[in-house]
Coordinates of C-alpha atoms in Angstrom, one line a residue:
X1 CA 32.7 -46.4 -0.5
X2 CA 32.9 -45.8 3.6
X3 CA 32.8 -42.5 5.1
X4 CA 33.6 -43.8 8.2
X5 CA 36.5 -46.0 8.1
X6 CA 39.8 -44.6 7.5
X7 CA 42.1 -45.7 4.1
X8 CA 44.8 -46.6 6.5
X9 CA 45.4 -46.8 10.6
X10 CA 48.5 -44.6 10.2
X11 CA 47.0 -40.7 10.3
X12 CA 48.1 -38.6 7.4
X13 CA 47.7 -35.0 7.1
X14 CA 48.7 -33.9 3.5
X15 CA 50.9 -35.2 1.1
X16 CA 54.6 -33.2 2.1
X17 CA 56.4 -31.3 -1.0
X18 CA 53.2 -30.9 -3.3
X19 CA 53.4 -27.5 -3.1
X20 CA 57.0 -27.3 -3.8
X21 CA 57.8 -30.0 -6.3
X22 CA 54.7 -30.2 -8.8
X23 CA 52.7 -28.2 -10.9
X24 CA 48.8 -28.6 -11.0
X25 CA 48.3 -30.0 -14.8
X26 CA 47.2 -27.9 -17.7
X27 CA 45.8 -29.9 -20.4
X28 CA 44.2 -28.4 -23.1
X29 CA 41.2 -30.8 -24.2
X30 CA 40.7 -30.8 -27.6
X31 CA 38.6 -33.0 -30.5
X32 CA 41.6 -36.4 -30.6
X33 CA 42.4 -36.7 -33.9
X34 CA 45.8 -37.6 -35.4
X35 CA 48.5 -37.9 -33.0
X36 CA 46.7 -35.5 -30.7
X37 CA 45.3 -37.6 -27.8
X38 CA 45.1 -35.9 -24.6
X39 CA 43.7 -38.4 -23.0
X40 CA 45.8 -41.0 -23.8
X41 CA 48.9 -39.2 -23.2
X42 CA 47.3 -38.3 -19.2
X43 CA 46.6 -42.2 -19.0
X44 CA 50.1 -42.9 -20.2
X45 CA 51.4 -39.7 -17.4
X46 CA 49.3 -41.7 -14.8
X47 CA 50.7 -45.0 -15.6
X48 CA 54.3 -43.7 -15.3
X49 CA 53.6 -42.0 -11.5
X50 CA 52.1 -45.6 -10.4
X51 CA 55.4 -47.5 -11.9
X52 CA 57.6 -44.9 -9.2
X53 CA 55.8 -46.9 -7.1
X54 CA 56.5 -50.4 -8.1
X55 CA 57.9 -53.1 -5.5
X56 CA 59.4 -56.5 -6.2
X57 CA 57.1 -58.8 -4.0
X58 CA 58.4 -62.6 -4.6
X59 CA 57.6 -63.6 -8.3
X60 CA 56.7 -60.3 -9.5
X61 CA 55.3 -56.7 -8.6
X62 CA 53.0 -54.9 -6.8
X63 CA 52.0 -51.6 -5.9
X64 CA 51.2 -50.1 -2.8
X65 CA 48.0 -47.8 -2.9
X66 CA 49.9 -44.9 -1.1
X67 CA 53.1 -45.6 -2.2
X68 CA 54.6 -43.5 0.9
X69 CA 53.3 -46.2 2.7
X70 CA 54.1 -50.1 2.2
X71 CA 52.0 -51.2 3.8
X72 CA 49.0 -50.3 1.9
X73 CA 50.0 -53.0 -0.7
X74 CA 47.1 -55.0 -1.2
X75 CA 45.2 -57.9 -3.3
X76 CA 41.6 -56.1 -3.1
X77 CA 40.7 -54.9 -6.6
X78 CA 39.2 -51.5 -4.8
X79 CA 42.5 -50.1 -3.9
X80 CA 45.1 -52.5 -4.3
X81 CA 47.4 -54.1 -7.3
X82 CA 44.7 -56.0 -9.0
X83 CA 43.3 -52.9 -10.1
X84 CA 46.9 -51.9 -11.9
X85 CA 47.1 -54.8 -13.1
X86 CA 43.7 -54.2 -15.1
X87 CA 45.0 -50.2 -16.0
X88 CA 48.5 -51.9 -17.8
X89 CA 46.1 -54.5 -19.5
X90 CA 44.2 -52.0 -20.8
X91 CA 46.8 -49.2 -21.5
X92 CA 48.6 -51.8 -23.8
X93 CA 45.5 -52.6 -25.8
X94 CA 45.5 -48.9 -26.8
X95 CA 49.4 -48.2 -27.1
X96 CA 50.7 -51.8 -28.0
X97 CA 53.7 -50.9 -25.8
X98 CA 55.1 -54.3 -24.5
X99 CA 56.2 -52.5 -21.3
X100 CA 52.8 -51.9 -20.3
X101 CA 51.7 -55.8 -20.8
X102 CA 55.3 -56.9 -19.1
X103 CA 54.5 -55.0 -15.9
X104 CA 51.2 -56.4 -16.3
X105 CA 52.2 -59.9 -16.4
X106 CA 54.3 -59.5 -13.5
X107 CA 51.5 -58.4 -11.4
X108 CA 49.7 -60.8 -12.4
X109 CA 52.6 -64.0 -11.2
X110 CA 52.2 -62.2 -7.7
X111 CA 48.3 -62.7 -7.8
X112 CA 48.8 -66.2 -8.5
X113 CA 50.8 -66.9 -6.0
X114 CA 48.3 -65.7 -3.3
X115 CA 45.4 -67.5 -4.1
X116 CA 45.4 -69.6 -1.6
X117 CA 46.5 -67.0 1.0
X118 CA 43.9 -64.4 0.2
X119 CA 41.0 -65.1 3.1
X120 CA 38.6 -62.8 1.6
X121 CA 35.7 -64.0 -1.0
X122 CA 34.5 -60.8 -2.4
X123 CA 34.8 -59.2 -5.7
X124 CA 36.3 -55.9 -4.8
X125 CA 37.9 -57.6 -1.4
X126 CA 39.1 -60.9 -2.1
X127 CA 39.4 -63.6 -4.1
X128 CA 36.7 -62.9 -6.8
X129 CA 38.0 -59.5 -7.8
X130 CA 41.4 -61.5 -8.0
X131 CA 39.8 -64.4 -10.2
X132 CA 38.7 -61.9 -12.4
X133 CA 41.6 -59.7 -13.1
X134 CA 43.5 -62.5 -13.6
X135 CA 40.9 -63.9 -16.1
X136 CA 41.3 -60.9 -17.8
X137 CA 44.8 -61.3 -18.0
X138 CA 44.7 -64.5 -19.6
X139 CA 42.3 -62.6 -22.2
X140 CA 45.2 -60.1 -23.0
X141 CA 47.7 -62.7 -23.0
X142 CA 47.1 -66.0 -23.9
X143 CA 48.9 -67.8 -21.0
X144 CA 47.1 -70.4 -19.8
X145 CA 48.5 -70.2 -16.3
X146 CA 46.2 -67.2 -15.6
X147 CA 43.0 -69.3 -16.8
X148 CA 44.2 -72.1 -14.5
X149 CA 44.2 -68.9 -11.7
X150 CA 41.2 -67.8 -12.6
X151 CA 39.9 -70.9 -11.8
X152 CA 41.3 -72.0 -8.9
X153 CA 39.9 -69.1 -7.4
X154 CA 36.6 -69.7 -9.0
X155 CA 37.1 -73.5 -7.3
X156 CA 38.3 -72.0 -3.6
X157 CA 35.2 -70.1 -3.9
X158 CA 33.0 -73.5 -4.4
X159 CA 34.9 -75.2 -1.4
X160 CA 34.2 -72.2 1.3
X161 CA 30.7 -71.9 -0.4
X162 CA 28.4 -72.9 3.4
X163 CA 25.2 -74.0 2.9
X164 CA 22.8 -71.9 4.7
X165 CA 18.9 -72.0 4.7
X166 CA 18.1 -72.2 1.0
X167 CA 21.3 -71.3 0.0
X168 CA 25.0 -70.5 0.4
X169 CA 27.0 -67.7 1.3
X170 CA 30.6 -66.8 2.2
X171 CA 30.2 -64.1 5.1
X172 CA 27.1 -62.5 6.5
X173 CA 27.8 -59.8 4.2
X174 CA 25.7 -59.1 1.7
X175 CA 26.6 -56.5 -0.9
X176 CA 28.7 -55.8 -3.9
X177 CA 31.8 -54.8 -2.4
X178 CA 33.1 -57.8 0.0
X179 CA 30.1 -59.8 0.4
X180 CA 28.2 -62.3 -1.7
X181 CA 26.6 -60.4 -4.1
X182 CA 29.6 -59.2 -5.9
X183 CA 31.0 -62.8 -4.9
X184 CA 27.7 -64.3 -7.3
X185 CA 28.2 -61.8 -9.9
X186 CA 32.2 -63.6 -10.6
X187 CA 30.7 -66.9 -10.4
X188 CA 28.3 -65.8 -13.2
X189 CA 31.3 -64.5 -15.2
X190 CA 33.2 -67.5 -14.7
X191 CA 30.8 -69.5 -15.9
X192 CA 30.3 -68.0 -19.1
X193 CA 34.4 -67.4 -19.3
X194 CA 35.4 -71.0 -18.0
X195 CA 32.5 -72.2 -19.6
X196 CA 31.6 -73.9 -16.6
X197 CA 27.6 -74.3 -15.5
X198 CA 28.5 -75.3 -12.2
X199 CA 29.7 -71.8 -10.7
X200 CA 26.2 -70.3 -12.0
X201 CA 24.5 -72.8 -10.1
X202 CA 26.0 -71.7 -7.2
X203 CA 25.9 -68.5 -7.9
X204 CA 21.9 -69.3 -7.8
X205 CA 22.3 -70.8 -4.5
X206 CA 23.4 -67.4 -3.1
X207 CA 20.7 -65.6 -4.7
X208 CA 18.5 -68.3 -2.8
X209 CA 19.9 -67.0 0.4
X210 CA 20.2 -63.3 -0.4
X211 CA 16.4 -63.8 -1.3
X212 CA 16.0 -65.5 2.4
X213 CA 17.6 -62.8 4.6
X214 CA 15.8 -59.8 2.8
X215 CA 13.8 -57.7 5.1
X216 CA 9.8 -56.0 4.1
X217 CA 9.9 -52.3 3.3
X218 CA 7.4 -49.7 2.0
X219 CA 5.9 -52.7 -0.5
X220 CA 8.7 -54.1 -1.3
X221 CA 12.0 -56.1 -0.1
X222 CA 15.6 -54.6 1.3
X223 CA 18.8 -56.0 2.5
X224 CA 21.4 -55.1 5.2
X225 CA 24.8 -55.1 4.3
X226 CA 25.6 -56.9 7.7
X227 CA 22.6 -57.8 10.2
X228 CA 25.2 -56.8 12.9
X229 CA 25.4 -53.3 11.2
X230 CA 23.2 -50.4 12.5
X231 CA 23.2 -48.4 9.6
X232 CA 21.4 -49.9 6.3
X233 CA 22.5 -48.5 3.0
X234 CA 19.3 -48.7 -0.1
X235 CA 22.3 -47.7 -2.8
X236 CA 24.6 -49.8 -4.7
X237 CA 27.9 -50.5 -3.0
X238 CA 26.9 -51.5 0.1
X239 CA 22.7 -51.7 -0.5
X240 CA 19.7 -52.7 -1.8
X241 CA 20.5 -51.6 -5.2
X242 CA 23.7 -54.0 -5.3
X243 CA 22.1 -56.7 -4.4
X244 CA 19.0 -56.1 -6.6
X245 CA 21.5 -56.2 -9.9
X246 CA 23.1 -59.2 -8.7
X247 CA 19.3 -61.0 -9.0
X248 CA 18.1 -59.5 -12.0
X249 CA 21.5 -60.5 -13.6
X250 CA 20.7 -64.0 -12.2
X251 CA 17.1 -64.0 -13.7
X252 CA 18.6 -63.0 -16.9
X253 CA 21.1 -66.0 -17.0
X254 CA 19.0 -68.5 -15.3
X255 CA 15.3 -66.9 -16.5
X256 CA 14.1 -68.6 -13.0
X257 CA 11.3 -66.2 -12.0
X258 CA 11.6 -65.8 -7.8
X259 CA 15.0 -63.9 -8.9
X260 CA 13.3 -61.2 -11.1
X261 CA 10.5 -60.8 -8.7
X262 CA 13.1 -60.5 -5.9
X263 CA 14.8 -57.4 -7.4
X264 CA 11.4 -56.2 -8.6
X265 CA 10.6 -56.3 -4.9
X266 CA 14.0 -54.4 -4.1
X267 CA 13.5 -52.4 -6.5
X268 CA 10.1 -51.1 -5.5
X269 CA 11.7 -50.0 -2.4
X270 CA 13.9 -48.0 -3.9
X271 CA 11.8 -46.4 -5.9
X272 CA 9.7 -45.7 -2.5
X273 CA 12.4 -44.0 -0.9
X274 CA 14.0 -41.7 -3.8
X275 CA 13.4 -38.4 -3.7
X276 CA 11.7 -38.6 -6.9
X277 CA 10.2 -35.3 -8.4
X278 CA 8.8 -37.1 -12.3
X279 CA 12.1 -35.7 -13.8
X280 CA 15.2 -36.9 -11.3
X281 CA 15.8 -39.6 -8.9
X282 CA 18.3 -39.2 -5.4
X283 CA 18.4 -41.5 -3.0
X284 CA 19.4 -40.9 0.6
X285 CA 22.9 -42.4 2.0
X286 CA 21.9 -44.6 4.9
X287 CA 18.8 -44.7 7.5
X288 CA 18.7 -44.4 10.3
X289 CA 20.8 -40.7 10.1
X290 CA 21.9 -40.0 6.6
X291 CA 18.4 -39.7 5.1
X292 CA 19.4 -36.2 4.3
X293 CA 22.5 -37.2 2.9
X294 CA 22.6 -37.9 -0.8
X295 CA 25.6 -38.9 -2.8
X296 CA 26.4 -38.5 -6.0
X297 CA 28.9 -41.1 -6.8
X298 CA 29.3 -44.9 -8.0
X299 CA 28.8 -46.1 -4.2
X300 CA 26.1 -44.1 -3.2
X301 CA 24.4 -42.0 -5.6
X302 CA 22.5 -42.0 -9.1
X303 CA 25.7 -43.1 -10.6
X304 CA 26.0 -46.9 -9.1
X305 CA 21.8 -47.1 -8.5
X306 CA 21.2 -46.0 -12.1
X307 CA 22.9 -49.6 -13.3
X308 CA 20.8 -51.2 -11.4
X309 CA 17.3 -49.8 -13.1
X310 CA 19.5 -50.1 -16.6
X311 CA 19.9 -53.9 -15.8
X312 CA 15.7 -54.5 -14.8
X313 CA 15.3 -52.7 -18.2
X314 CA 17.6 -55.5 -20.3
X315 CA 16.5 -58.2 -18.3
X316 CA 12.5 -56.9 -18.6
X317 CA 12.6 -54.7 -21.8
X318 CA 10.0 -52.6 -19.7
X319 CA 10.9 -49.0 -20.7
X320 CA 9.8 -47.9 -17.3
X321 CA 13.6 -49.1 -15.8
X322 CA 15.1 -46.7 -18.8
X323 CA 13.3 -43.9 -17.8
X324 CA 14.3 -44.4 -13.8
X325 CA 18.3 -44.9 -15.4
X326 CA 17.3 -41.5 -16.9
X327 CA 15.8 -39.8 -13.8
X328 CA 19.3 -40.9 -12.4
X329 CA 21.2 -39.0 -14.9
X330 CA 19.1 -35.6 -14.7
X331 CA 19.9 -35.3 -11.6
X332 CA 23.3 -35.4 -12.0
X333 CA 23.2 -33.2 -14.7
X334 CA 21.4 -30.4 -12.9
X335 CA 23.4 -31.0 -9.2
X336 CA 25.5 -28.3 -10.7
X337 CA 28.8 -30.4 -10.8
X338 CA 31.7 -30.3 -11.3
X339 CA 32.1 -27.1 -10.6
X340 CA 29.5 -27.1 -7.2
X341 CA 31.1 -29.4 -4.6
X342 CA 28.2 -30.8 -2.4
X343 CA 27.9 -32.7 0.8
X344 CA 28.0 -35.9 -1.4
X345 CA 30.6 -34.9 -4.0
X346 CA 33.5 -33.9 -2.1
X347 CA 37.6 -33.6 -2.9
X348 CA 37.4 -36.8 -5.0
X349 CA 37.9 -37.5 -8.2
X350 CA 38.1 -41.5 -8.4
X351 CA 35.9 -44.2 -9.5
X352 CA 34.0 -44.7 -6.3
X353 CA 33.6 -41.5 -4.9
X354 CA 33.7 -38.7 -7.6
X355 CA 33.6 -37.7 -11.0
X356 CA 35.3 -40.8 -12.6
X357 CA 32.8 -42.6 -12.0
X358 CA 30.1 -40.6 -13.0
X359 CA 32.1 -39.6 -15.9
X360 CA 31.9 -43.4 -16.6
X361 CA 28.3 -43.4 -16.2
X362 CA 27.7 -40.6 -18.3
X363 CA 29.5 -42.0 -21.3
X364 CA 27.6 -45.5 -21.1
X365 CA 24.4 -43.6 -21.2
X366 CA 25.7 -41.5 -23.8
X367 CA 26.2 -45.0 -25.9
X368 CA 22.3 -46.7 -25.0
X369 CA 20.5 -43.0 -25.5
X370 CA 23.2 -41.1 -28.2
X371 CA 21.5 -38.3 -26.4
X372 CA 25.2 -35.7 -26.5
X373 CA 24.3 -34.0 -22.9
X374 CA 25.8 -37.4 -21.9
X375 CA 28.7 -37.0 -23.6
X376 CA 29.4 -33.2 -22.9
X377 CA 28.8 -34.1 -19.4
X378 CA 31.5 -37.0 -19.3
X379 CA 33.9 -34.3 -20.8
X380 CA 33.3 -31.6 -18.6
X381 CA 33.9 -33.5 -15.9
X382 CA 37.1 -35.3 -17.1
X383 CA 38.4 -31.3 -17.8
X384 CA 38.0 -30.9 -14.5
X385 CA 39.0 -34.1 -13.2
X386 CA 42.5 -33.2 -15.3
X387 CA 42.8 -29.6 -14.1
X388 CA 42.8 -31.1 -10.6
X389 CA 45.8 -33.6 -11.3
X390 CA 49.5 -33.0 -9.8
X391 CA 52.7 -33.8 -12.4
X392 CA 55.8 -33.6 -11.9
X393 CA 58.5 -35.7 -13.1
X394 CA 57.3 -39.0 -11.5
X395 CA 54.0 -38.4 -13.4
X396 CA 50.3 -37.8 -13.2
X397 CA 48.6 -38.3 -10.1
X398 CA 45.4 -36.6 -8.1
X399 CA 46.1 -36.1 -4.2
X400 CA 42.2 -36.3 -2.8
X401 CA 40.2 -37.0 0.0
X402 CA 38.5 -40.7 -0.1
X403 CA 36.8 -40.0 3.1
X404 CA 33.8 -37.5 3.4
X405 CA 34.3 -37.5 6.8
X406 CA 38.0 -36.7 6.7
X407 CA 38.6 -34.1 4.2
X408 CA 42.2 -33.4 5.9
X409 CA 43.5 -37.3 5.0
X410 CA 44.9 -36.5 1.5
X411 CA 46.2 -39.3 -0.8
X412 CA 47.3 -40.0 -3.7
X413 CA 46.5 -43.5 -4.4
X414 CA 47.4 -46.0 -7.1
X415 CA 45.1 -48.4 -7.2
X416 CA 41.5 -49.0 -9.3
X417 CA 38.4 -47.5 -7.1
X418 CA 40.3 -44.5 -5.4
X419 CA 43.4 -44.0 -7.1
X420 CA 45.0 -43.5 -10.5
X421 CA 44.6 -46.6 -12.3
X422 CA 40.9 -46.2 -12.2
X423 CA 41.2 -42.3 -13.7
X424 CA 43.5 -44.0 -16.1
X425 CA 40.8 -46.6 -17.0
X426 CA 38.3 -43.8 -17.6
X427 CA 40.7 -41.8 -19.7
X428 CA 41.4 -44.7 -22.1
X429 CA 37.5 -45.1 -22.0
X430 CA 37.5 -41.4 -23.8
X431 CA 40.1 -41.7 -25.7
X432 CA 38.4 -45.0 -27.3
X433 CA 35.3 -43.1 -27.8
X434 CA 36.9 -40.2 -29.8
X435 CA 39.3 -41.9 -31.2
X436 CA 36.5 -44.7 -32.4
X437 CA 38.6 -47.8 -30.9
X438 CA 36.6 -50.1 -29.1
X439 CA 37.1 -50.9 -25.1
X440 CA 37.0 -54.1 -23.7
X441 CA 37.4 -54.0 -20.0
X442 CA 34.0 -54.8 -18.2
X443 CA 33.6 -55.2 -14.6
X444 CA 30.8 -57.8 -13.3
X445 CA 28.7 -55.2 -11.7
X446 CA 28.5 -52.9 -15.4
X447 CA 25.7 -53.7 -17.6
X448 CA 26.9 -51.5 -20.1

């Protein structure tokens, strides 16, 4: 997500008694079939090192992200116990083990009873990404308390809504992680879930003022994360391409043109500033001094921007959008990884930052395009995604660097954008496609 800001204030060098205690995983990937599911039994390995990690916190539990550290425990759906609670959710659709959905459920009780604590608005930091997985919840359970939390965080949201210009917004942030694009995107899926009209409206009213504060650019329109920031980001976590999927999904539900020629606009810039050679599509970290910097990942690269051309090609049907989605895909496919590590693919194998993510991408292209480089890709990348994993008899984890910029701060993390619960997510993604069961986890920001 960042490559500046640490995961923690406390240094770290390492992770003590690796080297000692664990053996790097050999799993032998082979066609699922039977009782013979590899991934599934990793996703199950995974869930077993995060529940060593388990604390009691009031009415239930939660899970630090580095559980050497307790302070790291967190309600952010990037890297704290939300996140876990969406893995369990998840794992016990596909195992119909009740321990999975218990430890769920407990998760879950200590959500609830933060709501009203939890400052934050966003939808990976704050109260959106907890309205959300506790929606979910309520999905996989029945239990109308987590509806009633879902929304009263969808309701907290409407009362710290100010009016602004146009519009409204929570922070002067603007993009998909903490700021009111991602916040817009759970108001759009509370709507629909809640089946309440008002949270789209004013999920409108936000695209009204993202529309206001965009900023001309090379024929088209881009966005700051934060005005007070020097460095401006065109991808999607923290960029243009964020904030253009938040309007086209807007013009989709609403069909009120100034929101689809808005993200056209965005998206024009983009398209202006990717180093685009007819067959792939990169675009650069940040301006002013990362314009030789390109990730690959779900925050910064081809594998986050590419949903956002996907989404202008559902909500346009111009085949144009599919072809850019495309352009994004080549060029992952000939970067040469996962076996070439690159200034922009580093020691990182989680949602955000590395090949989960992109694995993740891969597959959902594989589904619109049934084109099987998409698929072989996704697998070749989860072999050596498992290859790089740690077991011992706490479980399956993977010790990696979230930080480009800090290669020696190694973790291993629990939670859903860095840490294990997201790889576990992906796995029980793969296992679903070979095993032809269907998976129903979406996250606001996937159009797949």
């Amino acid at each position: 997500m960042n490559d500046t800001i640490p995961f923690s204030n406390q240094p770290r060098g390492g992770v003590p008694g690796i080297a000692v205690t664990a053996m790097v995983l050999a799993l032998t990937l082979v066609p699922v079939g039977g009782a013979d599911r590899p991934y599934l039994d990793a996703a199950r390995q995974a869930a077993r090192w995060i529940a060593s990690s388990a604390v009691r916190s009031g009415p239930g539990l939660s899970w630090p992200a580095d559980p050497r550290d307790p302070g790291t425990t967190s309600l952010a759906l990037y890297n704290g116990s939300p996140g876990v609670v969406l893995f369990l959710l998840e794992l016990h659709r596909a195992t119909r083990d009740s321990a999975y959905l218990t430890d769920a459920k407990s998760g879950a009780h200590v959500l609830l009873a933060s709501l009203d604590r939890e400052s934050g608005t966003g939808l990976y930091e704050g109260l959106a990404g907890l309205g959300f997985t506790l929606q979910e919840t309520f999905k996989a359970t029945g239990d109308q308390r987590y509806r009633d939390g879902a929304a009263r965080a969808a309701d907290l949201l409407r009362q710290r809504a100010t009016r602004i210009g146009r519009g409204v917004e929570w922070s002067a942030t603007t993009d998909i992680i903490s700021g009111n694009a991602g916040t817009g995107l759970f108001l759009l899926y509370a709507a629909h879930e809640l089946a309440t009209p008002a949270y789209r409206d004013l999920a409108a009213q936000a695209g009204e003022r993202l529309i206001e504060v965009a900023r001309p650019e090379a024929g088209g329109l881009k966005w700051a994360m934060d005005p007070a920031l020097p460095r401006l980001m065109p991808n999607f976590s923290h960029g243009t391409a964020g904030i253009v999927y938040f309007l086209a999904t807007l013009y989709q539900q609403t069909r009120q043109r100034p929101f689809l020629d808005a993200a056209l606009a965005g998206a024009r810039y983009l398209q202006a500033v990717a180093s685009a050679d007819g067959e792939t599509c990169l675009i650069f970290h940040n301006e002013p001094d990362g314009k030789d910097l390109f990730y690959l990942g779900w925050c910064h690269g081809p594998a986050g921007t590419a949903r956002t051309f996907y989404r202008l090609y559902q909500a346009t049907g111009d085949r144009s959008w599919l072809e850019w989605t495309k352009k994004s895909a080549r060029a992952l496919l000939a970067s040469g990884i996962p076996e070439k590590r690159t200034p922009g693919y580093w020691n990182n194998v989680g949602q955000c930052c590395g090949s989960a993510g992109i694995a993740d991408f891969s597959l959902s292209l594989y589904r619109v395009t049934r084109e099987k480089a998409y698929l072989d890709f996704a697998e070749r990348l989860t072999a050596d995604l498992l290859r790089r994993g740690v077991q011992d008899q706490s479980g399956l984890r993977w010790v990696q660097a979230e930080h480009r910029t800090r290669p020696e701060l190694l973790v291993a993390q629990t939670g859903l954008m860095q840490g294990s619960a997201g790889i576990g997510l992906w796995l029980l993604r793969l296992d679903a496609q070979q095993a032809g069961r269907k998976d129903t986890l979406q996250l606001p920001d996937s159009p797949f």
